[in-house]
Short mmCIF file of C-alpha atoms in Angstrom, two decimals:
data_model
loop_
_atom_site.label_atom_id
_atom_site.label_comp_id
_atom_site.label_asym_id
_atom_site.label_seq_id
_atom_site.Cartn_x
_atom_site.Cartn_y
_atom_site.Cartn_z
CA MET A 208 -17.82 17.60 -18.80
CA THR A 209 -17.76 13.82 -19.30
CA ASP A 210 -15.13 11.47 -17.90
CA MET A 211 -13.59 11.20 -21.37
CA ASP A 212 -13.42 15.00 -21.67
CA GLY A 213 -11.73 15.39 -18.30
CA VAL A 214 -9.15 12.66 -18.77
CA TRP A 215 -8.35 13.74 -22.33
CA ALA A 216 -7.77 17.25 -21.01
CA ALA A 217 -5.52 15.83 -18.26
CA LEU A 218 -3.47 14.20 -21.03
CA GLY A 219 -3.13 17.55 -22.81
CA GLY A 220 -5.30 16.45 -25.71
CA ASP A 221 -7.17 18.69 -28.14
CA PRO A 222 -10.91 18.61 -27.25
CA ALA A 223 -11.77 19.06 -30.94
CA VAL A 224 -10.97 15.37 -31.64
CA LEU A 225 -13.21 13.93 -28.91
CA PRO A 226 -16.25 13.59 -31.24
CA ARG A 227 -14.21 10.96 -33.13
CA VAL A 228 -14.90 8.52 -30.25
CA SER A 229 -18.02 6.35 -30.22
CA THR A 230 -19.02 3.78 -27.62
CA VAL A 231 -20.99 0.56 -27.51
CA VAL A 232 -22.54 0.23 -24.06
CA ARG A 233 -23.23 -3.26 -22.77
CA SER A 234 -24.93 -4.07 -19.48
CA GLY A 235 -23.56 -6.88 -17.37
CA VAL A 236 -19.92 -5.93 -17.98
CA LEU A 237 -17.67 -5.32 -14.95
CA ASP A 238 -20.70 -4.95 -12.67
CA ALA A 239 -19.81 -3.41 -9.32
CA ARG A 240 -21.07 -0.91 -6.77
CA LEU A 241 -18.44 1.53 -7.98
CA PRO A 242 -18.40 2.72 -11.65
CA VAL A 243 -15.74 0.26 -12.82
CA ARG A 244 -17.17 -0.18 -16.31
CA GLU A 245 -17.18 3.58 -16.84
CA LEU A 246 -13.58 3.91 -15.66
CA ALA A 247 -12.46 1.07 -17.90
CA ARG A 248 -14.28 2.49 -20.93
CA THR A 249 -12.73 5.92 -20.40
CA CYS A 250 -9.17 4.61 -19.95
CA VAL A 251 -9.34 2.52 -23.11
CA GLY A 252 -11.10 5.30 -25.00
CA VAL A 253 -8.44 7.94 -24.36
CA CYS A 254 -5.70 5.41 -25.12
CA ALA A 255 -7.26 4.52 -28.47
CA LEU A 256 -7.82 8.19 -29.27
CA ALA A 257 -4.19 9.01 -28.44
CA ALA A 258 -3.09 6.17 -30.74
CA ALA A 259 -5.36 7.35 -33.57
CA GLU A 260 -4.13 10.92 -33.13
CA LEU A 261 -0.48 9.90 -33.33
CA GLY A 262 -1.21 7.66 -36.31
CA ALA A 263 -2.94 10.49 -38.15
CA ARG A 264 -0.10 12.90 -37.43
CA ARG A 265 2.63 10.54 -38.62
CA ALA A 266 0.67 9.30 -41.65
CA GLY A 267 -0.17 12.83 -42.72
CA LEU A 268 -3.94 12.38 -42.47
CA ALA A 269 -6.13 15.46 -42.34
CA GLU A 270 -8.50 13.87 -39.84
CA VAL A 271 -8.04 11.63 -36.80
CA PRO A 272 -9.44 8.14 -37.51
CA ARG A 273 -12.65 7.20 -35.77
CA VAL A 274 -12.32 5.34 -32.47
CA ARG A 275 -14.78 2.67 -31.35
CA VAL A 276 -14.87 1.60 -27.70
CA ASP A 277 -16.90 -1.55 -27.07
CA ASP A 278 -17.70 -2.46 -23.46
CA GLY A 279 -17.45 -6.14 -24.38
CA ALA A 280 -13.89 -5.82 -25.60
CA VAL A 281 -12.97 -3.59 -22.66
CA GLY A 282 -14.50 -5.88 -20.06
CA THR A 283 -12.78 -8.92 -21.56
CA ALA A 284 -9.39 -7.21 -21.65
CA PHE A 285 -9.68 -5.97 -18.06
CA VAL A 286 -9.68 -9.58 -16.90
CA SER A 287 -7.24 -10.83 -19.53
CA GLU A 288 -5.25 -12.74 -16.91
CA ARG A 289 -8.36 -14.80 -16.10
CA HIS A 290 -9.11 -15.64 -19.73
CA LEU A 291 -5.58 -16.81 -20.43
CA LEU A 292 -5.09 -20.51 -21.14
CA ILE A 293 -1.68 -22.10 -21.74
CA ASP A 294 -2.13 -25.47 -23.46
CA GLY A 295 -5.57 -25.55 -21.87
CA ARG A 296 -4.29 -24.80 -18.35
CA ALA A 297 -5.94 -21.94 -16.46
CA PRO A 298 -3.62 -19.44 -14.76
CA VAL A 299 -2.96 -19.19 -11.04
CA ASN A 300 -3.45 -15.52 -10.21
CA PHE A 301 -2.92 -15.54 -6.43
CA ALA A 302 -0.70 -17.64 -4.20
CA PRO A 303 -2.18 -19.24 -1.03
CA LEU A 304 -0.81 -16.44 1.19
CA SER A 305 -2.20 -13.67 -1.04
CA ARG A 306 -5.65 -13.12 0.44
CA PHE A 307 -7.81 -11.48 3.12
CA TRP A 308 -7.23 -12.52 6.73
CA ARG A 309 -9.10 -11.84 9.93
CA THR A 310 -7.16 -10.02 12.61
CA ALA A 311 -7.96 -9.35 16.24
CA ASP A 312 -9.96 -6.25 15.27
CA GLY A 313 -10.76 -6.49 11.57
CA TRP A 314 -9.15 -7.53 8.30
CA VAL A 315 -5.90 -7.27 6.40
CA ARG A 316 -4.99 -8.32 2.89
CA THR A 317 -1.57 -9.71 2.05
CA HIS A 318 0.32 -10.32 -1.17
CA ALA A 319 2.91 -13.08 -1.39
CA ASN A 320 2.96 -14.17 -5.03
CA TYR A 321 6.71 -13.58 -5.31
CA PRO A 322 9.05 -15.70 -3.14
CA HIS A 323 10.85 -12.70 -1.60
CA HIS A 324 7.53 -11.12 -0.57
CA ARG A 325 6.42 -14.42 0.96
CA GLU A 326 9.64 -14.65 2.97
CA ARG A 327 9.28 -11.09 4.26
CA LEU A 328 5.67 -11.66 5.27
CA LEU A 329 6.52 -14.81 7.19
CA SER A 330 9.54 -13.19 8.81
CA ALA A 331 7.54 -10.16 9.99
CA LEU A 332 4.92 -12.44 11.52
CA GLY A 333 7.49 -14.68 13.19
CA VAL A 334 6.39 -17.72 11.19
CA PRO A 335 9.21 -20.09 10.13
CA VAL A 336 10.13 -19.61 6.49
CA GLY A 337 10.94 -23.28 5.82
CA GLU A 338 8.72 -25.83 4.17
CA LEU A 339 5.31 -25.43 5.76
CA PRO A 340 2.18 -27.54 5.44
CA ASP A 341 -0.55 -25.91 3.34
CA GLU A 342 1.94 -23.19 2.32
CA GLY A 343 1.84 -21.86 5.86
CA VAL A 344 -1.83 -20.81 5.74
CA PRO A 345 -2.80 -22.14 9.22
CA ALA A 346 0.31 -20.68 10.87
CA VAL A 347 -0.14 -17.28 9.24
CA GLY A 348 -3.84 -17.25 10.11
CA SER A 349 -3.06 -17.94 13.76
CA ALA A 350 -0.38 -15.24 13.88
CA LEU A 351 -2.65 -12.63 12.35
CA ALA A 352 -5.62 -13.45 14.55
CA GLU A 353 -3.63 -12.33 17.59
CA ARG A 354 -2.72 -8.87 16.28
CA SER A 355 -4.52 -5.70 15.27
CA SER A 356 -4.82 -4.82 11.60
CA LEU A 357 -2.72 -1.67 11.87
CA GLU A 358 -0.04 -3.50 13.84
CA VAL A 359 0.20 -6.10 11.07
CA GLU A 360 0.30 -3.44 8.36
CA GLU A 361 3.14 -1.53 10.01
CA ALA A 362 5.20 -4.61 10.86
CA VAL A 363 4.94 -6.27 7.45
CA CYS A 364 5.49 -3.08 5.44
CA ALA A 365 8.49 -2.18 7.62
CA ALA A 366 9.96 -5.58 6.73
CA GLY A 367 9.53 -4.89 3.02
CA GLY A 368 6.50 -7.14 2.75
CA LEU A 369 2.93 -6.44 1.70
CA ALA A 370 -0.04 -6.25 4.05
CA PHE A 371 -2.67 -3.52 4.37
CA ALA A 372 -5.51 -2.98 6.82
CA LEU A 373 -9.10 -2.63 5.70
CA ARG A 374 -10.37 0.94 6.03
CA THR A 375 -13.66 2.64 5.28
CA PRO A 376 -13.75 5.51 2.79
CA LYS A 377 -14.11 7.91 5.71
CA GLU A 378 -11.09 6.45 7.50
CA TRP A 379 -9.01 6.66 4.33
CA ALA A 380 -10.10 10.24 3.67
CA ALA A 381 -8.63 11.21 7.04
CA HIS A 382 -5.30 9.52 6.31
CA GLU A 383 -2.24 11.62 5.46
CA GLN A 384 -1.50 9.57 2.36
CA ALA A 385 -5.03 10.10 1.06
CA ALA A 386 -4.61 13.85 1.47
CA ALA A 387 -1.33 13.74 -0.48
CA VAL A 388 -2.98 11.72 -3.26
CA ARG A 389 -5.94 14.11 -3.56
CA GLU A 390 -3.59 17.06 -4.11
CA ARG A 391 -2.13 15.54 -7.28
CA PRO A 392 -3.64 15.35 -10.78
CA LEU A 393 -4.63 12.03 -12.27
CA VAL A 394 -1.79 12.36 -14.79
CA GLU A 395 1.29 14.33 -13.74
CA TRP A 396 3.31 15.97 -16.50
CA ARG A 397 6.69 17.62 -16.61
CA ARG A 398 8.09 18.97 -19.88
CA TRP A 399 11.70 19.47 -21.00
CA ASP A 400 11.02 21.40 -24.18
CA GLY A 401 14.53 22.82 -24.19
CA ALA A 402 16.24 19.48 -23.70
CA GLY A 403 16.79 18.86 -27.40
CA ALA A 404 15.21 16.45 -29.81
CA SER A 405 15.52 12.72 -30.28
CA ARG A 406 15.97 11.03 -33.64
CA ALA A 407 13.75 12.64 -36.29
CA ARG A 408 13.18 9.35 -38.09
CA VAL A 409 11.30 7.95 -35.12
CA PHE A 410 8.95 10.87 -34.60
CA GLY A 411 8.66 12.09 -38.17
CA THR A 412 5.95 11.43 -40.72
CA GLY A 413 5.74 8.45 -43.02
CA ALA A 414 4.44 5.81 -40.62
CA GLU A 415 1.35 3.74 -41.40
CA VAL A 416 -1.74 4.66 -39.41
CA SER A 417 -2.02 0.99 -38.40
CA ALA A 418 1.29 1.27 -36.52
CA PRO A 419 1.43 4.78 -35.03
CA ALA A 420 4.37 3.89 -32.74
CA ALA A 421 6.44 2.21 -35.47
CA GLY A 422 10.16 2.80 -34.98
CA VAL A 423 9.77 3.92 -31.37
CA ARG A 424 12.08 2.06 -29.00
CA VAL A 425 10.63 1.40 -25.55
CA LEU A 426 12.63 0.17 -22.56
CA ASP A 427 10.17 -1.68 -20.34
CA LEU A 428 11.30 -1.72 -16.68
CA THR A 429 7.98 -2.88 -15.25
CA ARG A 430 6.49 -5.98 -13.65
CA VAL A 431 3.14 -7.55 -12.73
CA ILE A 432 0.15 -5.95 -14.56
CA ALA A 433 -0.21 -2.16 -14.88
CA GLY A 434 3.15 -1.31 -16.45
CA PRO A 435 3.23 -4.42 -18.66
CA VAL A 436 -0.31 -3.62 -19.90
CA ALA A 437 0.94 -0.18 -20.96
CA THR A 438 3.96 -1.56 -22.80
CA ARG A 439 1.92 -4.43 -24.28
CA THR A 440 -0.33 -1.74 -25.77
CA LEU A 441 2.62 0.21 -27.17
CA ALA A 442 3.87 -3.03 -28.76
CA LEU A 443 0.45 -3.55 -30.36
CA LEU A 444 0.84 -0.11 -31.96
CA GLY A 445 4.19 -0.95 -33.53
CA ALA A 446 6.75 0.02 -30.90
CA ASP A 447 9.90 -2.06 -30.44
CA VAL A 448 9.47 -2.98 -26.77
CA LEU A 449 12.37 -4.53 -24.87
CA ARG A 450 11.51 -5.67 -21.37
CA ILE A 451 14.41 -5.79 -18.92
CA ASP A 452 14.25 -7.79 -15.67
CA PRO A 453 16.87 -8.48 -13.00
CA PRO A 454 18.60 -11.86 -13.37
CA GLY A 455 17.35 -14.38 -10.86
CA MET A 456 13.97 -12.66 -10.40
CA PRO A 457 11.79 -14.23 -13.10
CA GLU A 458 8.34 -12.89 -13.72
CA ILE A 459 5.53 -15.26 -12.79
CA LEU A 460 4.94 -17.40 -15.89
CA ASP A 461 1.23 -16.70 -16.25
CA GLN A 462 1.70 -12.94 -15.87
CA HIS A 463 4.49 -12.98 -18.42
CA ALA A 464 2.33 -14.95 -20.86
CA ASP A 465 -0.58 -12.55 -20.45
CA THR A 466 1.33 -9.27 -20.80
CA GLY A 467 4.30 -10.30 -22.95
CA PHE A 468 2.61 -10.00 -26.34
CA GLY A 469 4.58 -8.06 -28.91
CA LYS A 470 7.67 -7.69 -26.71
CA ARG A 471 11.13 -9.15 -26.33
CA SER A 472 12.33 -10.19 -22.87
CA ALA A 473 15.91 -9.92 -21.58
CA THR A 474 17.71 -9.85 -18.25
CA LEU A 475 20.26 -7.27 -17.15
CA ASP A 476 21.82 -6.40 -13.81
CA LEU A 477 21.53 -2.61 -13.85
CA ALA A 478 23.93 -2.18 -10.93
CA ALA A 479 26.59 -4.59 -12.16
CA ASP A 480 26.49 -3.62 -15.84
CA PRO A 481 25.59 0.08 -16.10
CA LYS A 482 27.38 0.46 -19.45
CA ALA A 483 25.04 -2.06 -21.07
CA PHE A 484 22.04 -0.11 -19.85
CA GLU A 485 23.54 3.19 -21.02
CA ALA A 486 23.99 1.69 -24.48
CA LEU A 487 20.29 0.81 -24.53
CA LEU A 488 19.29 4.21 -23.16
CA ALA A 489 21.35 6.01 -25.82
CA GLN A 490 19.01 4.65 -28.51
CA ALA A 491 15.77 4.56 -26.52
CA ASP A 492 12.82 6.88 -27.14
CA VAL A 493 10.66 5.84 -24.18
CA VAL A 494 11.44 4.37 -20.77
CA VAL A 495 8.57 2.97 -18.69
CA THR A 496 9.31 2.19 -15.03
CA GLY A 497 7.13 0.42 -12.50
CA TYR A 498 9.43 -0.07 -9.53
CA ARG A 499 8.87 1.46 -6.12
CA PRO A 500 9.75 5.19 -6.10
CA GLY A 501 13.43 5.61 -5.24
CA ALA A 502 14.38 2.03 -6.12
CA LEU A 503 16.01 3.07 -9.39
CA ASP A 504 17.21 6.48 -8.18
CA ARG A 505 20.17 4.98 -6.34
CA LEU A 506 21.39 3.65 -9.70
CA GLY A 507 21.17 7.09 -11.27
CA LEU A 508 17.98 6.12 -13.08
CA SER A 509 15.48 8.62 -11.72
CA PRO A 510 13.16 10.01 -14.42
CA GLU A 511 14.85 13.39 -14.31
CA ALA A 512 18.32 11.86 -14.60
CA LEU A 513 17.25 9.76 -17.57
CA VAL A 514 15.83 12.76 -19.44
CA GLU A 515 18.96 14.78 -18.77
CA ARG A 516 21.16 12.03 -20.18
CA ARG A 517 18.93 11.26 -23.15
CA PRO A 518 17.51 14.53 -24.57
CA GLY A 519 14.00 14.16 -25.92
CA LEU A 520 13.32 11.00 -23.92
CA VAL A 521 9.81 10.22 -22.71
CA VAL A 522 9.82 8.66 -19.22
CA ALA A 523 6.61 7.18 -17.83
CA GLN A 524 6.73 6.32 -14.14
CA LEU A 525 4.15 4.11 -12.46
CA SER A 526 3.85 3.53 -8.70
CA ALA A 527 1.33 2.15 -6.25
CA TRP A 528 0.98 5.06 -3.84
CA GLY A 529 2.62 7.94 -5.69
CA THR A 530 6.00 9.60 -5.23
CA TYR A 531 4.70 11.71 -2.34
CA GLY A 532 3.25 11.33 1.15
CA PRO A 533 4.25 8.98 3.98
CA TRP A 534 3.57 5.87 1.88
CA ALA A 535 5.66 6.94 -1.13
CA GLY A 536 8.27 4.29 -0.38
CA ARG A 537 5.81 1.47 0.19
CA ARG A 538 5.24 -1.39 -2.17
CA GLY A 539 1.78 -2.16 -3.43
CA PHE A 540 -0.38 -3.93 -5.96
CA ASP A 541 -3.93 -3.37 -7.18
CA SER A 542 -5.49 -5.92 -4.83
CA LEU A 543 -3.80 -4.19 -1.91
CA VAL A 544 -4.53 -0.59 -2.92
CA GLN A 545 -8.24 -1.47 -2.89
CA VAL A 546 -8.07 -2.31 0.81
CA PRO A 547 -6.99 0.86 2.69
CA THR A 548 -8.61 3.22 0.15
CA GLY A 549 -12.11 2.07 1.08
CA ILE A 550 -12.83 0.19 -2.14
CA ALA A 551 -12.87 -3.23 -0.46
CA ALA A 552 -15.28 -1.96 2.18
CA VAL A 553 -17.61 -0.44 -0.44
CA GLU A 554 -17.59 -3.58 -2.59
CA GLY A 555 -18.16 -5.74 0.48
CA SER A 556 -18.49 -4.65 4.09
CA LEU A 557 -16.49 -4.40 7.28
CA GLU A 558 -17.77 -7.88 8.14
CA ARG A 559 -16.74 -9.38 4.80
CA PRO A 560 -14.57 -7.22 2.52
CA GLY A 561 -15.05 -7.44 -1.22
CA ALA A 562 -13.08 -6.64 -4.36
CA LEU A 563 -13.58 -5.07 -7.74
CA PRO A 564 -14.69 -7.43 -10.55
CA ALA A 565 -11.30 -6.89 -12.19
CA GLN A 566 -7.93 -5.54 -11.19
CA ALA A 567 -9.24 -2.35 -12.68
CA LEU A 568 -6.71 -0.05 -11.01
CA ASP A 569 -3.93 -2.00 -12.71
CA HIS A 570 -5.53 -2.27 -16.13
CA GLY A 571 -7.02 1.23 -16.10
CA THR A 572 -3.76 2.86 -15.05
CA GLY A 573 -1.92 0.79 -17.64
CA TYR A 574 -4.04 2.18 -20.48
CA LEU A 575 -3.74 5.70 -19.07
CA LEU A 576 0.04 5.28 -18.94
CA ALA A 577 0.11 4.15 -22.57
CA ALA A 578 -2.13 7.09 -23.51
CA ALA A 579 0.24 9.52 -21.80
CA VAL A 580 3.22 8.09 -23.71
CA LEU A 581 1.33 8.33 -27.02
CA ARG A 582 0.35 11.92 -26.34
CA ALA A 583 3.95 12.74 -25.47
CA LEU A 584 5.07 11.18 -28.75
CA THR A 585 2.53 13.27 -30.65
CA GLU A 586 3.97 16.38 -29.04
CA ARG A 587 7.44 15.18 -30.05
CA VAL A 588 6.35 15.09 -33.70
CA ASP A 589 5.78 18.82 -33.34
CA GLY A 590 9.28 19.33 -31.99
CA GLY A 591 8.73 19.17 -28.25
CA GLY A 592 11.44 18.02 -25.88
CA GLY A 593 11.57 15.37 -23.19
CA ARG A 594 8.62 14.41 -21.02
CA VAL A 595 8.17 12.81 -17.61
CA VAL A 596 4.68 11.50 -16.84
CA ARG A 597 3.66 9.92 -13.56
CA LEU A 598 0.63 7.88 -12.57
CA ALA A 599 -0.23 6.02 -9.37
CA LEU A 600 -2.71 3.25 -8.61
CA ALA A 601 -3.86 5.13 -5.51
CA ARG A 602 -4.65 8.22 -7.60
CA THR A 603 -6.65 6.10 -10.03
CA ALA A 604 -8.46 4.66 -7.00
CA ALA A 605 -9.33 8.19 -5.84
CA TRP A 606 -10.74 8.95 -9.29
CA LEU A 607 -12.83 5.75 -9.19
CA THR A 608 -14.30 6.47 -5.77
CA ASP A 609 -14.82 10.21 -6.10
CA GLY A 610 -14.62 11.27 -9.75
CA VAL A 611 -15.98 8.77 -12.25
CA GLU A 612 -19.58 9.42 -13.27
CA PRO A 613 -21.80 6.31 -13.33
CA ASP A 614 -23.76 5.61 -16.48
CA PRO A 615 -27.23 7.21 -16.40
CA ASP A 616 -30.14 4.82 -16.12
CA SER A 617 -31.61 6.06 -19.39
CA PRO A 618 -31.54 3.33 -22.06
CA GLY A 619 -30.59 5.96 -24.63
CA SER A 620 -27.20 6.78 -23.12
CA GLY A 621 -24.06 6.14 -25.15
CA ASP A 622 -23.69 5.98 -28.92
CA GLY A 623 -25.07 2.46 -29.12
CA ARG A 624 -26.32 -0.35 -26.91
CA ALA A 625 -25.96 -4.08 -27.34
CA ASP A 626 -26.34 -7.26 -25.37
CA TYR A 627 -23.31 -8.87 -23.75
CA ASP A 628 -23.21 -12.55 -24.62
CA GLY A 629 -19.87 -13.36 -23.04
CA PRO A 630 -16.21 -12.79 -23.90
CA GLU A 631 -15.85 -15.23 -26.80
CA ALA A 632 -15.98 -12.55 -29.50
CA TRP A 633 -12.90 -10.87 -28.02
CA LEU A 634 -10.78 -13.96 -27.42
CA ALA A 635 -8.24 -15.47 -29.80
CA GLU A 636 -5.85 -18.42 -29.95
CA ARG A 637 -2.36 -18.85 -31.33
CA ASP A 638 0.77 -20.92 -30.89
CA SER A 639 3.73 -19.50 -28.97
CA PRO A 640 7.07 -20.63 -27.52
CA LEU A 641 5.12 -21.08 -24.25
CA GLY A 642 2.50 -23.35 -25.80
CA ARG A 643 -0.92 -22.90 -27.32
CA LEU A 644 -2.41 -19.69 -25.92
CA ARG A 645 -5.97 -18.53 -25.57
CA TYR A 646 -5.90 -14.83 -24.79
CA ALA A 647 -7.90 -11.61 -24.74
CA ARG A 648 -7.40 -9.35 -27.73
CA SER A 649 -6.61 -5.69 -27.15
CA PRO A 650 -9.62 -3.37 -26.72
CA VAL A 651 -7.69 -0.47 -28.30
CA SER A 652 -9.47 -0.06 -31.63
CA PHE A 653 -9.60 2.68 -34.24
CA GLU A 654 -10.26 2.93 -37.97
CA GLY A 655 -7.27 1.47 -39.81
CA GLY A 656 -5.65 0.37 -36.56
CA PRO A 657 -3.96 -2.94 -35.72
CA GLU A 658 -6.02 -6.09 -35.29
CA ASP A 659 -3.65 -8.08 -33.07
CA TRP A 660 -0.06 -8.29 -31.86
CA THR A 661 2.50 -9.25 -34.47
CA ARG A 662 4.19 -11.75 -32.15
CA PRO A 663 3.19 -13.86 -29.13
CA PRO A 664 5.10 -13.79 -25.85
CA GLY A 665 8.37 -15.70 -25.84
CA VAL A 666 10.36 -17.35 -23.07
CA TRP A 667 11.07 -14.98 -20.20
CA GLY A 668 14.61 -13.58 -20.34
CA ALA A 669 15.48 -15.46 -23.54
CA ASP A 670 16.31 -12.44 -25.73
CA GLU A 671 19.47 -10.37 -25.92
CA ALA A 672 19.59 -7.02 -24.12
CA ARG A 673 20.05 -5.01 -27.30
CA TRP A 674 17.90 -3.24 -29.85
CA GLY A 675 16.66 -4.80 -33.04
CA ARG A 676 14.01 -7.42 -33.61
CA VAL A 677 16.36 -10.34 -33.18
CA GLU A 678 14.76 -13.68 -32.48
CA SER A 679 16.38 -15.69 -29.70
CA SER A 680 17.75 -19.10 -30.57
CA ARG A 681 15.81 -20.45 -27.60
CA HIS A 682 12.51 -19.45 -29.16
#
């Protein structure tokens, strides 16, 4: 069984359609010690196949359109945040305090891109939070050098910050969280087939194959990369995606510009204005969440509660560590998940930790999340009920380290081989409310499918928190 076979089966897909997928293998793309290129190709491949399948079902086609997965397009998209230019300006992907640090006995990696995470990190380390020279780098380095890696990890995480100790694969395998992750499938499914049906017009036939998700309303409650990549992909496929963020917590501009294609962006205080959210939920078909497990539960917005209140709803939940094990409540990002899971040690060493050539856990999980939503929508066409799907970056990491099969050395592998001459063929430019953008085009490609997003990203939070493709006056 190939990686594509196994993941498609995990998504509940019909194996009979797998021969519709062809690949163009290119050397020099996402090179790493671990099989990153193979993971990326598989995640995009199943996502494109799920889109083609849904498009065929809704358009009444007898056969699923052919899917083409090109390593060049995939590799370019997996580092889309690095290719982004805004009026010629390159993005800033990591703040000064988001990096590896030496400790008294090893290494830790921290994440402080958001102001509240920076404050919690500094507070846990006893470093003054005020204006610091060099963004506090010397003071933080001195504080960390005096402590053990595990001591730093526990103290910072307990304070709600983000810091994780470097571990070898063997050390991670012995950890309780690793054991909890291994027990779970790559894609977790729960079905509510008796929960009723959502609006037939959304999941019925009559849609164009180029927009398989046309008419589907998606509430996007995600941030950073993985969740927004999933919803950006659904927007490409025709979904009406409305991203909701808390007021006063703006997304980082460059991240918003990279993942905001095809969407509208609004702010809403879910605790202070629950009626406004309920009005959105009442007409939603999909809800995608990317907050720490339990963070939305206290507002009555757990996946199960959402499905009960909105029969037929598809809820896709993304987390860093999973909803299980001792780290279920911990925050995390791709760069951090690589560190305790042994990836950073494999890609570097204990003397000098390394990193994957892309934030592949984020991007890969994002495409898997979109694929799971598309498969759930296909099942809804056939009259199924609600669905809850769950994915975790740590589970994707376990698949990368222990499950993905590297490409064979034979030059005849794959359906085609070609040279990789750089990303230019998969980059595009367009004007936007944010300025002139250079960006990576989506790698999700199938016969008759969409070529690009219908709209560029707009100003963060500038749209109204209501359904309907209404342009903001501030655009």
